[in-house]
Coordinates of C-alpha atoms in Angstrom, one line a residue:
X1 CA -75.3 -20.5 -79.2
X2 CA -77.7 -18.3 -77.4
X3 CA -76.9 -14.6 -77.8
X4 CA -76.6 -12.2 -75.0
X5 CA -77.7 -8.6 -75.4
X6 CA -76.3 -6.1 -73.0
X7 CA -78.7 -3.3 -73.8
X8 CA -78.4 0.4 -73.2
X9 CA -77.0 1.7 -70.0
X10 CA -79.2 4.5 -68.6
X11 CA -77.5 7.8 -67.6
X12 CA -78.6 9.4 -64.4
X13 CA -77.8 13.1 -64.6
X14 CA -79.3 13.8 -61.1
X15 CA -76.9 11.7 -59.1
X16 CA -75.3 8.3 -58.7
X17 CA -76.9 4.9 -59.4
X18 CA -79.8 4.0 -61.7
X19 CA -82.5 6.6 -62.4
X20 CA -85.8 6.6 -60.5
X21 CA -87.7 5.6 -63.6
X22 CA -86.0 2.4 -64.7
X23 CA -85.5 1.6 -68.4
X24 CA -87.7 -1.1 -69.9
X25 CA -86.4 -4.6 -69.3
X26 CA -84.6 -6.5 -71.9
X27 CA -86.5 -9.1 -73.9
X28 CA -84.5 -12.0 -72.4
X29 CA -84.6 -10.7 -68.8
X30 CA -86.5 -12.9 -66.4
X31 CA -89.3 -11.0 -64.5
X32 CA -90.0 -11.0 -60.8
X33 CA -86.7 -12.5 -59.7
X34 CA -85.4 -11.0 -56.5
X35 CA -81.7 -10.0 -56.1
X36 CA -80.5 -12.4 -53.4
X37 CA -77.8 -15.2 -53.0
X38 CA -78.8 -18.4 -54.6
X39 CA -77.0 -20.5 -51.8
X40 CA -77.0 -19.9 -48.1
X41 CA -73.3 -21.0 -47.9
X42 CA -72.3 -18.1 -50.2
X43 CA -72.0 -14.9 -48.2
X44 CA -72.9 -12.6 -51.1
X45 CA -74.3 -9.2 -50.5
X46 CA -74.2 -5.9 -52.0
X47 CA -70.7 -4.9 -53.3
X48 CA -71.4 -1.2 -52.7
X49 CA -74.4 0.2 -50.9
X50 CA -75.3 3.4 -52.8
X51 CA -78.6 3.8 -50.9
X52 CA -76.8 5.3 -47.9
X53 CA -76.7 9.0 -47.1
X54 CA -73.6 9.6 -49.2
X55 CA -73.9 13.4 -49.1
X56 CA -73.6 13.3 -45.3
X57 CA -71.7 10.1 -44.6
X58 CA -70.3 11.2 -41.2
X59 CA -73.8 10.8 -39.6
X60 CA -73.8 7.0 -40.4
X61 CA -70.1 6.4 -40.1
X62 CA -68.3 9.1 -38.2
X63 CA -65.1 7.2 -38.1
X64 CA -64.1 7.2 -41.8
X65 CA -66.5 8.8 -44.3
X66 CA -64.8 7.2 -47.3
X67 CA -65.8 3.7 -46.0
X68 CA -69.5 4.5 -45.5
X69 CA -70.5 3.1 -48.9
X70 CA -68.8 -0.3 -48.1
X71 CA -70.1 -0.6 -44.5
X72 CA -72.7 -3.4 -44.2
X73 CA -72.7 -3.7 -40.4
X74 CA -76.1 -2.2 -40.2
X75 CA -77.5 -4.2 -43.1
X76 CA -80.7 -5.9 -42.1
X77 CA -80.4 -8.7 -44.6
X78 CA -76.9 -9.6 -43.6
X79 CA -77.9 -9.6 -39.9
X80 CA -80.8 -12.0 -40.7
X81 CA -78.5 -14.3 -42.6
X82 CA -76.0 -14.3 -39.8
X83 CA -78.8 -15.1 -37.3
X84 CA -79.9 -18.0 -39.4
X85 CA -76.4 -19.4 -39.6
X86 CA -75.9 -19.0 -35.8
X87 CA -79.0 -21.0 -35.2
X88 CA -77.7 -24.0 -37.1
X89 CA -74.3 -24.0 -35.2
X90 CA -73.8 -26.9 -32.7
X91 CA -70.8 -27.3 -30.3
X92 CA -69.2 -30.7 -30.9
X93 CA -66.4 -30.8 -28.2
X94 CA -67.6 -29.6 -24.8
X95 CA -64.3 -30.2 -23.0
X96 CA -62.4 -27.2 -21.4
X97 CA -59.3 -26.1 -23.3
X98 CA -56.1 -27.8 -22.2
X99 CA -53.9 -26.1 -19.6
X100 CA -50.4 -24.9 -20.7
X101 CA -47.6 -27.4 -20.2
X102 CA -45.4 -25.0 -18.1
X103 CA -48.0 -23.6 -15.8
X104 CA -50.4 -20.7 -15.9
X105 CA -49.9 -17.8 -18.2
X106 CA -48.8 -15.4 -15.5
X107 CA -45.5 -17.3 -15.2
X108 CA -44.5 -16.5 -18.7
X109 CA -45.5 -12.9 -18.2
X110 CA -43.1 -12.7 -15.2
X111 CA -40.3 -14.1 -17.3
X112 CA -40.8 -11.5 -20.0
X113 CA -40.6 -8.8 -17.3
X114 CA -37.4 -10.1 -15.8
X115 CA -35.0 -8.0 -17.9
X116 CA -37.0 -4.9 -17.0
X117 CA -36.8 -5.8 -13.3
X118 CA -33.0 -6.4 -13.6
X119 CA -32.6 -2.9 -15.0
X120 CA -34.6 -1.6 -12.2
X121 CA -32.4 -3.4 -9.7
X122 CA -29.2 -2.0 -11.4
X123 CA -30.7 1.5 -11.3
X124 CA -31.6 1.1 -7.6
X125 CA -28.1 0.0 -6.7
X126 CA -26.7 3.0 -8.6
X127 CA -28.9 5.3 -6.6
X128 CA -27.8 3.6 -3.3
X129 CA -24.1 4.0 -4.3
X130 CA -24.7 7.7 -5.1
X131 CA -26.3 8.2 -1.8
X132 CA -23.5 6.4 0.0
X133 CA -20.9 8.5 -1.9
X134 CA -22.8 11.7 -1.0
X135 CA -22.9 10.7 2.6
X136 CA -19.2 10.1 2.8
X137 CA -18.5 13.3 1.1
X138 CA -20.7 15.1 3.5
X139 CA -19.0 13.5 6.5
X140 CA -15.6 14.4 5.1
X141 CA -16.5 18.0 4.5
X142 CA -17.6 18.3 8.1
X143 CA -14.0 17.5 9.2
X144 CA -12.2 20.0 7.1
X145 CA -12.0 23.8 6.9
X146 CA -12.4 25.9 3.8
X147 CA -14.2 25.3 0.5
X148 CA -15.4 22.0 -0.8
X149 CA -12.6 19.7 -1.8
X150 CA -12.6 18.1 -5.2
X151 CA -12.3 14.3 -5.5
X152 CA -9.0 12.6 -5.9
X153 CA -9.3 12.5 -9.7
X154 CA -9.3 16.3 -9.8
X155 CA -6.6 16.8 -7.1
X156 CA -3.5 18.7 -8.2
X157 CA -0.2 17.4 -6.7
X158 CA 2.9 19.4 -6.4
X159 CA 6.3 18.4 -7.6
X160 CA 8.7 17.1 -4.9
X161 CA 11.4 19.5 -6.2
X162 CA 11.2 22.9 -7.9
X163 CA 12.2 22.6 -11.6
X164 CA 14.6 25.4 -12.3
X165 CA 14.8 27.1 -15.7
X166 CA 18.5 26.4 -16.1
X167 CA 17.9 22.6 -15.8
X168 CA 18.0 20.7 -19.1
X169 CA 15.5 17.9 -19.5
X170 CA 17.2 14.9 -21.2
X171 CA 14.5 12.3 -21.4
X172 CA 11.1 11.3 -20.1
X173 CA 10.0 7.7 -19.6
X174 CA 6.3 6.7 -19.3
X175 CA 5.4 4.1 -16.7
X176 CA 3.8 2.0 -19.5
X177 CA 7.3 1.1 -20.7
X178 CA 8.3 -0.2 -17.2
X179 CA 5.6 -2.9 -17.2
X180 CA 7.3 -4.6 -20.2
X181 CA 10.8 -4.8 -18.7
X182 CA 12.3 -7.9 -17.2
X183 CA 15.7 -8.8 -15.9
X184 CA 17.0 -11.7 -13.7
X185 CA 19.9 -11.3 -11.3
X186 CA 21.8 -14.0 -9.5
X187 CA 21.6 -14.3 -5.8
X188 CA 23.5 -11.5 -4.0
X189 CA 26.5 -11.8 -1.8
X190 CA 27.1 -10.1 1.6
X191 CA 30.2 -7.9 1.5
X192 CA 29.7 -6.6 5.1
X193 CA 27.2 -6.7 7.9
X194 CA 27.2 -3.9 10.5
X195 CA 25.1 -3.0 13.6
X196 CA 23.4 -5.1 16.3
X197 CA 19.9 -6.7 16.5
X198 CA 17.5 -7.5 19.3
X199 CA 15.3 -10.5 19.1
X200 CA 11.6 -10.3 18.3
X201 CA 9.1 -10.7 21.1
X202 CA 6.6 -13.4 20.1
X203 CA 4.0 -12.3 22.6
X204 CA 3.0 -9.6 20.2
X205 CA 1.7 -12.2 17.8
X206 CA -1.1 -12.8 20.2
X207 CA -2.3 -9.2 20.4
X208 CA -5.9 -8.6 19.2
X209 CA -8.3 -5.6 19.2
X210 CA -9.8 -6.8 22.5
X211 CA -6.3 -7.1 24.0
X212 CA -4.7 -4.0 22.4
X213 CA -1.3 -2.6 23.6
X214 CA -0.4 1.0 24.0
X215 CA 2.3 2.2 21.6
X216 CA 5.4 3.3 23.5
X217 CA 7.7 6.2 22.7
X218 CA 11.4 5.8 22.3
X219 CA 13.0 9.2 22.7
X220 CA 16.4 8.0 23.6
X221 CA 17.0 5.7 20.6
X222 CA 18.5 7.3 17.5
X223 CA 17.5 6.3 14.0
X224 CA 19.7 7.0 11.0
X225 CA 18.6 7.5 7.4
X226 CA 21.9 8.4 5.7
X227 CA 22.1 8.8 2.0
X228 CA 24.4 6.8 -0.3
X229 CA 27.4 9.2 -0.7
X230 CA 27.4 10.1 3.0
X231 CA 27.8 6.4 4.0
X232 CA 31.4 5.8 5.1
X233 CA 31.1 2.1 4.3
X234 CA 29.9 2.7 0.7
X235 CA 32.7 5.2 0.2
X236 CA 35.2 2.6 1.3
X237 CA 33.7 0.0 -1.0
X238 CA 33.7 2.5 -3.9
X239 CA 37.4 3.2 -3.3
X240 CA 38.1 -0.5 -3.4
X241 CA 36.2 -0.8 -6.7
X242 CA 33.8 -3.4 -5.3
X243 CA 31.1 -2.2 -7.6
X244 CA 30.0 0.3 -10.3
X245 CA 26.6 1.3 -9.0
X246 CA 25.8 2.3 -5.4
X247 CA 22.5 2.9 -3.7
X248 CA 20.3 2.2 -0.6
X249 CA 17.4 -0.1 -0.3
X250 CA 14.9 2.8 0.1
X251 CA 16.1 4.3 -3.2
X252 CA 16.1 1.0 -5.0
X253 CA 12.6 0.2 -3.7
X254 CA 11.4 3.6 -4.9
X255 CA 12.7 2.8 -8.4
X256 CA 11.3 -0.7 -8.4
X257 CA 7.9 0.3 -7.4
X258 CA 7.7 3.5 -9.4
X259 CA 4.7 2.4 -11.5
X260 CA 2.6 2.2 -8.3
X261 CA 3.5 5.7 -7.1
X262 CA 1.1 8.7 -7.3
X263 CA 2.9 11.4 -5.3
X264 CA 5.9 13.0 -6.8
X265 CA 9.5 12.0 -5.7
X266 CA 13.0 12.7 -6.9
X267 CA 16.4 10.9 -6.8
X268 CA 19.7 12.6 -7.4
X269 CA 22.1 10.7 -9.7
X270 CA 25.8 11.4 -9.7
X271 CA 28.2 10.1 -12.4
X272 CA 31.7 10.1 -11.1
X273 CA 34.2 8.5 -13.5
X274 CA 32.8 5.1 -14.3
X275 CA 30.8 4.9 -11.1
X276 CA 27.1 5.8 -10.5
X277 CA 25.7 7.0 -7.2
X278 CA 22.0 7.2 -6.4
X279 CA 21.3 9.7 -3.6
X280 CA 18.3 11.3 -1.9
X281 CA 18.2 15.1 -1.9
X282 CA 18.7 17.1 1.2
X283 CA 15.3 17.9 2.5
X284 CA 13.7 15.1 0.5
X285 CA 10.7 13.3 1.8
X286 CA 11.8 10.0 0.4
X287 CA 12.1 8.3 3.8
X288 CA 8.7 9.6 4.9
X289 CA 5.8 7.0 4.6
X290 CA 2.9 8.0 2.4
X291 CA -0.6 7.4 3.7
X292 CA -3.6 6.7 1.4
X293 CA -1.4 7.5 -1.6
X294 CA -3.4 5.3 -4.0
X295 CA -6.8 5.8 -2.4
X296 CA -9.8 7.4 -4.3
X297 CA -10.8 9.4 -1.2
X298 CA -9.1 12.8 -1.1
X299 CA -7.2 14.0 1.9
X300 CA -7.3 17.6 3.2
X301 CA -4.9 19.9 1.4
X302 CA -4.3 22.2 4.4
X303 CA -0.8 21.3 5.7
X304 CA -1.8 22.0 9.3
X305 CA -4.7 19.5 9.2
X306 CA -3.8 16.4 11.2
X307 CA -5.2 14.3 8.3
X308 CA -3.4 16.0 5.5
X309 CA -0.9 14.0 3.4
X310 CA 2.1 15.7 5.0
X311 CA 0.9 15.3 8.6
X312 CA 0.0 11.7 8.0
X313 CA 3.4 11.0 6.5
X314 CA 5.2 12.4 9.6
X315 CA 2.8 10.5 11.9
X316 CA 3.4 7.2 9.9
X317 CA 7.2 7.6 10.1
X318 CA 6.9 8.2 13.9
X319 CA 4.6 5.2 14.4
X320 CA 6.9 3.0 12.3
X321 CA 10.0 3.8 14.2
X322 CA 8.4 3.3 17.6
X323 CA 6.7 0.1 16.6
X324 CA 9.9 -1.4 15.3
X325 CA 11.5 -1.0 18.7
X326 CA 8.6 -1.9 21.0
X327 CA 8.0 -5.4 19.6
X328 CA 11.6 -6.5 20.7
X329 CA 12.9 -8.2 23.7
X330 CA 14.8 -5.4 25.4
X331 CA 16.8 -7.4 27.9
X332 CA 20.2 -6.1 26.8
X333 CA 21.1 -9.2 24.8
X334 CA 21.9 -8.4 21.1
X335 CA 23.1 -10.2 18.1
X336 CA 26.3 -8.4 17.0
X337 CA 28.0 -8.5 13.6
X338 CA 31.4 -7.8 12.1
X339 CA 31.3 -4.1 12.6
X340 CA 29.2 -1.8 14.9
X341 CA 26.7 0.8 13.6
X342 CA 28.8 3.0 11.2
X343 CA 26.6 6.1 12.0
X344 CA 26.5 6.0 15.8
X345 CA 28.8 8.0 18.1
X346 CA 30.6 6.5 21.0
X347 CA 28.2 5.7 23.9
X348 CA 25.1 6.6 21.8
X349 CA 22.1 4.5 22.2
X350 CA 20.9 3.4 18.7
X351 CA 17.8 1.6 17.4
X352 CA 18.0 -2.2 16.7
X353 CA 19.1 -2.4 13.1
X354 CA 21.6 -4.3 11.0
X355 CA 23.0 -3.0 7.7
X356 CA 23.7 -5.6 5.1
X357 CA 25.9 -4.3 2.3
X358 CA 25.1 -6.6 -0.6
X359 CA 26.3 -6.9 -4.1
X360 CA 24.4 -7.9 -7.2
X361 CA 25.8 -8.8 -10.6
X362 CA 24.1 -6.8 -13.4
X363 CA 26.4 -7.9 -16.2
X364 CA 29.9 -9.1 -16.8
X365 CA 31.4 -5.7 -16.0
X366 CA 28.8 -4.1 -13.8
X367 CA 28.0 -4.7 -10.1
X368 CA 25.5 -3.0 -7.8
X369 CA 26.1 -2.5 -4.1
X370 CA 23.2 -1.5 -1.8
X371 CA 22.8 -1.0 1.9
X372 CA 19.9 -3.0 3.1
X373 CA 18.3 -2.9 6.6
X374 CA 16.7 -5.5 8.9
X375 CA 15.3 -4.6 12.3
X376 CA 15.2 -7.8 14.3
X377 CA 16.5 -11.4 14.5
X378 CA 14.9 -14.6 15.7
X379 CA 16.0 -18.1 16.5
X380 CA 13.9 -20.9 15.2
X381 CA 15.2 -24.4 15.8
X382 CA 18.7 -23.2 16.0
X383 CA 18.4 -21.3 12.8
X384 CA 18.8 -17.5 12.8
X385 CA 16.3 -15.6 10.7
X386 CA 16.1 -11.9 9.9
X387 CA 12.9 -9.8 10.3
X388 CA 11.7 -6.5 8.9
X389 CA 9.3 -4.6 11.1
X390 CA 6.7 -2.1 9.6
X391 CA 3.4 -0.6 10.8
X392 CA 0.3 0.3 9.0
X393 CA -1.6 3.1 10.7
X394 CA -5.4 3.8 10.9
X395 CA -6.2 7.5 11.3
X396 CA -9.9 7.6 10.7
X397 CA -12.2 4.7 9.7
X398 CA -14.5 6.9 7.6
X399 CA -11.7 7.4 5.1
X400 CA -11.1 3.7 4.4
X401 CA -14.7 2.5 5.2
X402 CA -13.3 -0.3 7.3
X403 CA -13.1 -0.2 11.1
X404 CA -10.1 -2.1 12.3
X405 CA -11.3 -2.7 15.8
X406 CA -14.4 -4.4 14.4
X407 CA -12.9 -6.3 11.4
X408 CA -9.4 -7.3 12.3
X409 CA -10.4 -10.5 14.2
X410 CA -13.2 -11.6 11.9
X411 CA -12.3 -10.2 8.4
X412 CA -8.5 -9.6 8.4
X413 CA -8.4 -10.3 4.7
X414 CA -10.8 -7.5 4.0
X415 CA -8.6 -5.1 6.1
X416 CA -5.5 -6.1 4.2
X417 CA -7.3 -5.8 0.9
X418 CA -8.3 -2.3 1.8
X419 CA -4.8 -1.3 2.7
X420 CA -3.4 -2.9 -0.5
X421 CA -5.9 -0.7 -2.4
X422 CA -5.2 2.5 -0.5
X423 CA -1.4 2.0 0.1
X424 CA -0.3 -0.1 -2.8
X425 CA 3.0 1.8 -3.3
X426 CA 4.0 1.7 0.4
X427 CA 3.4 -2.0 0.9
X428 CA 5.2 -2.8 -2.4
X429 CA 8.2 -0.8 -1.3
X430 CA 8.3 -2.6 2.1
X431 CA 8.1 -5.9 0.3
X432 CA 10.9 -4.9 -2.1
X433 CA 13.1 -3.8 0.8
X434 CA 12.5 -7.2 2.6
X435 CA 13.4 -9.0 -0.6
X436 CA 16.6 -6.9 -1.1
X437 CA 17.7 -7.7 2.5
X438 CA 16.7 -11.4 2.1
X439 CA 14.6 -11.2 5.2
X440 CA 12.9 -14.4 6.2
X441 CA 9.8 -12.7 7.6
X442 CA 8.2 -9.3 7.3
X443 CA 6.1 -8.3 10.2
X444 CA 3.2 -5.9 9.6
X445 CA 1.7 -4.2 12.6
X446 CA -1.8 -2.6 12.7
X447 CA -1.6 0.6 14.7
X448 CA -4.6 2.9 15.3
X449 CA -5.2 6.2 17.0
X450 CA -6.7 6.1 20.4
X451 CA -9.2 8.6 19.1
X452 CA -9.6 9.8 15.5
X453 CA -8.8 13.4 16.4
X454 CA -5.7 12.5 18.6
X455 CA -2.6 11.9 16.5
X456 CA -0.2 11.6 19.4
X457 CA -1.5 8.5 21.2
X458 CA -1.8 5.1 19.4
X459 CA -2.4 1.5 20.2
X460 CA -1.2 -1.8 18.6
X461 CA -4.2 -3.8 17.5
X462 CA -2.5 -6.8 15.8
X463 CA 0.8 -8.0 14.4
X464 CA 0.9 -10.4 11.4
X465 CA 3.9 -12.1 9.8
X466 CA 4.4 -12.9 6.1
X467 CA 7.1 -14.5 4.0
X468 CA 8.3 -11.8 1.6
X469 CA 8.3 -13.9 -1.6
X470 CA 4.8 -15.2 -0.9
X471 CA 3.5 -11.7 -0.1
X472 CA 5.1 -10.4 -3.3
X473 CA 3.2 -12.9 -5.2
X474 CA 0.0 -12.0 -3.4
X475 CA 0.3 -8.3 -4.2
X476 CA 1.4 -9.1 -7.8
X477 CA 5.0 -7.8 -7.4
X478 CA 7.3 -9.3 -10.0
X479 CA 11.0 -9.4 -9.0
X480 CA 12.1 -9.7 -12.6
X481 CA 10.2 -6.6 -13.5
X482 CA 11.6 -4.8 -10.5
X483 CA 15.1 -5.5 -11.5
X484 CA 14.2 -4.7 -15.2
X485 CA 13.3 -1.2 -14.1
X486 CA 16.6 -0.7 -12.2
X487 CA 18.7 -2.2 -15.0
X488 CA 17.1 0.1 -17.7
X489 CA 17.6 3.3 -15.6
X490 CA 21.2 2.2 -14.8
X491 CA 21.9 1.6 -18.5
X492 CA 20.4 5.0 -19.4
X493 CA 22.5 6.8 -16.8
X494 CA 25.7 5.1 -17.7
X495 CA 25.4 6.6 -21.2
X496 CA 25.4 10.1 -19.7
X497 CA 28.4 12.3 -19.2
X498 CA 30.0 12.9 -15.8
X499 CA 27.9 15.3 -13.7
X500 CA 24.9 15.5 -11.6
X501 CA 21.3 14.6 -12.6
X502 CA 18.0 14.3 -11.0
X503 CA 15.2 11.8 -11.7
X504 CA 11.8 13.3 -11.0
X505 CA 8.4 11.6 -10.9
X506 CA 5.9 13.8 -12.7
X507 CA 3.3 15.1 -10.2
X508 CA 0.4 14.8 -12.6
X509 CA 1.4 12.1 -15.2
X510 CA 2.6 8.5 -14.8
X511 CA 6.1 9.1 -16.0
X512 CA 9.6 10.1 -14.8
X513 CA 11.9 12.7 -16.2
X514 CA 15.7 13.1 -16.2
X515 CA 17.2 16.6 -15.8
X516 CA 20.8 17.6 -16.0
X517 CA 21.5 20.0 -13.1
X518 CA 24.5 22.1 -12.0
X519 CA 27.1 20.5 -9.9
X520 CA 26.3 22.6 -6.8
X521 CA 22.5 22.0 -7.0
X522 CA 20.8 21.0 -3.7
X523 CA 23.8 21.9 -1.6
X524 CA 23.3 25.5 -0.5
X525 CA 19.6 26.2 -1.2
X526 CA 18.2 24.0 1.5
X527 CA 17.0 25.8 4.6
X528 CA 15.6 23.7 7.4
X529 CA 12.2 24.9 8.6
X530 CA 11.0 24.3 12.1
X531 CA 8.2 21.9 12.7
X532 CA 4.7 23.2 13.3
X533 CA 3.7 23.4 16.9
X534 CA 1.3 20.5 16.8
X535 CA 4.1 18.3 15.4
X536 CA 6.8 19.4 17.9
X537 CA 7.7 17.3 20.8
X538 CA 5.4 17.9 23.7
X539 CA 6.9 17.9 27.3
X540 CA 5.8 14.8 29.2
X541 CA 3.5 15.2 32.1
X542 CA 4.4 13.9 35.5
X543 CA 2.1 11.0 35.1
X544 CA 3.6 10.0 31.8
X545 CA 7.1 10.4 33.1
X546 CA 6.4 8.1 36.0
X547 CA 4.7 5.6 33.7
X548 CA 7.5 5.5 31.2
X549 CA 5.4 6.9 28.4
X550 CA 7.2 10.1 27.7
X551 CA 6.5 11.6 24.3
X552 CA 9.1 10.7 21.7
X553 CA 11.0 13.0 19.5
X554 CA 11.8 12.4 15.9
X555 CA 15.6 12.7 16.3
X556 CA 17.4 15.9 16.7
X557 CA 20.6 15.2 14.9
X558 CA 21.0 15.6 11.1
X559 CA 21.4 11.9 10.5
X560 CA 18.5 10.9 12.7
X561 CA 15.3 9.5 11.3
X562 CA 12.6 11.9 10.1
X563 CA 13.7 15.2 11.6
X564 CA 16.1 15.7 8.8
X565 CA 13.4 14.9 6.3
X566 CA 10.7 17.2 7.5

């Protein structure tokens, strides 16, 4: 075997690399052999170039001085070898590269940008929604006096009755428990029907915004909203032990639709022996009609403002009464029943109304009697049908965002959907009252102001009829749940001792509370306040008197319509 002698490694004390004077060659070292790759295919060069200016590497490689020793980009020998290699290269395939299967490259770039564009569209829609909300708030603030009004979420509502310190709270029930209740009752029976009805005028079904009709005023007809214990017929039925629980349709509908209510309300409950009476309090606003109760747009707080919640309630009750009498055939012919109107005096002209005293079976030993109202009758193929008549009112299109005069003919569904959103509780109560009275048809009138700032003059734009059960399904009103709420409250009250109680809807929370109150509560502390001047009856002008359009009053007697309520 041939030996290999490494030899001595010279030491360079003056720097890196071999000394300037090389050591003598080894005996077996070949002479005159250049240091170069032995094959052109082997890209061998210097492993480290120590001939560079190492002491000042930033001059040659300013980017990273530590890599200067290993940078051969400026090596002349490497460039020459690369040039030789390039000269021997020949292109074999001269065809252009194939086109992508799914089109040019820019299409894929657009697809990658789609999520970003979608986000931009969402942000743009949010900005537009904020601008529209700011615009509506600005228009609203122009029509009200005082400081800026907070939105509905921040509004503070007052309790319908002042809670006295001597009252004892017995229980509070959240609305969330009401949604789980269910109870089925058999069909009711009519114990007695009182009053007289006029027939419905079918010509009003053809009214449209282009053929609107002026709303008349009926100042000579009296309307009665008598509470349960003041009803002589209910007192007679109670003495005859016809039932255990007594109420009116307005009180029952308030209980049935309680989860949809926003404003505060109260109902007086009296336990007398084994009987239970549900009453409305003197001065209560239970018979007034709320407007925009479930809307997100706030109403002015100033009570004297014509668009405040209180003013709109009075206006809505006034419109509802007049509408229910105008759409009738007033030819003197009436459908009479067993007994006349129990609240009318002799020779007194009363509104067209029939009171159906009906009895429901709650269990084997408990029956409920309620006074239910219908406002009109109709003959269809020899069959008599009962109708309830109610009116929705438009006071200013900018609050709802829907102009009835423009949308009623072409987009009636959108108008009704807006009303269901803004007046969910009121429409549900009307439907519940129609179901309690077993009305065949409920007529809804669309009544608007002649001008948004004139709350005295109105026009009828349209009248639409619905079957109560179908309409209840449309607005998601479950009759079993309605009766479940009533049954649970009745069972709770039957466990109480004899006395007087009040059921109050909390003004700020979705719940009701039961208080025990003194026996003389709500009897002597009520003082009737006069109506504001802008709500009082205005004397008719000579032109109105001749034209038969005298301004109406909201009854003067205690038992008449809304005057006793306001």
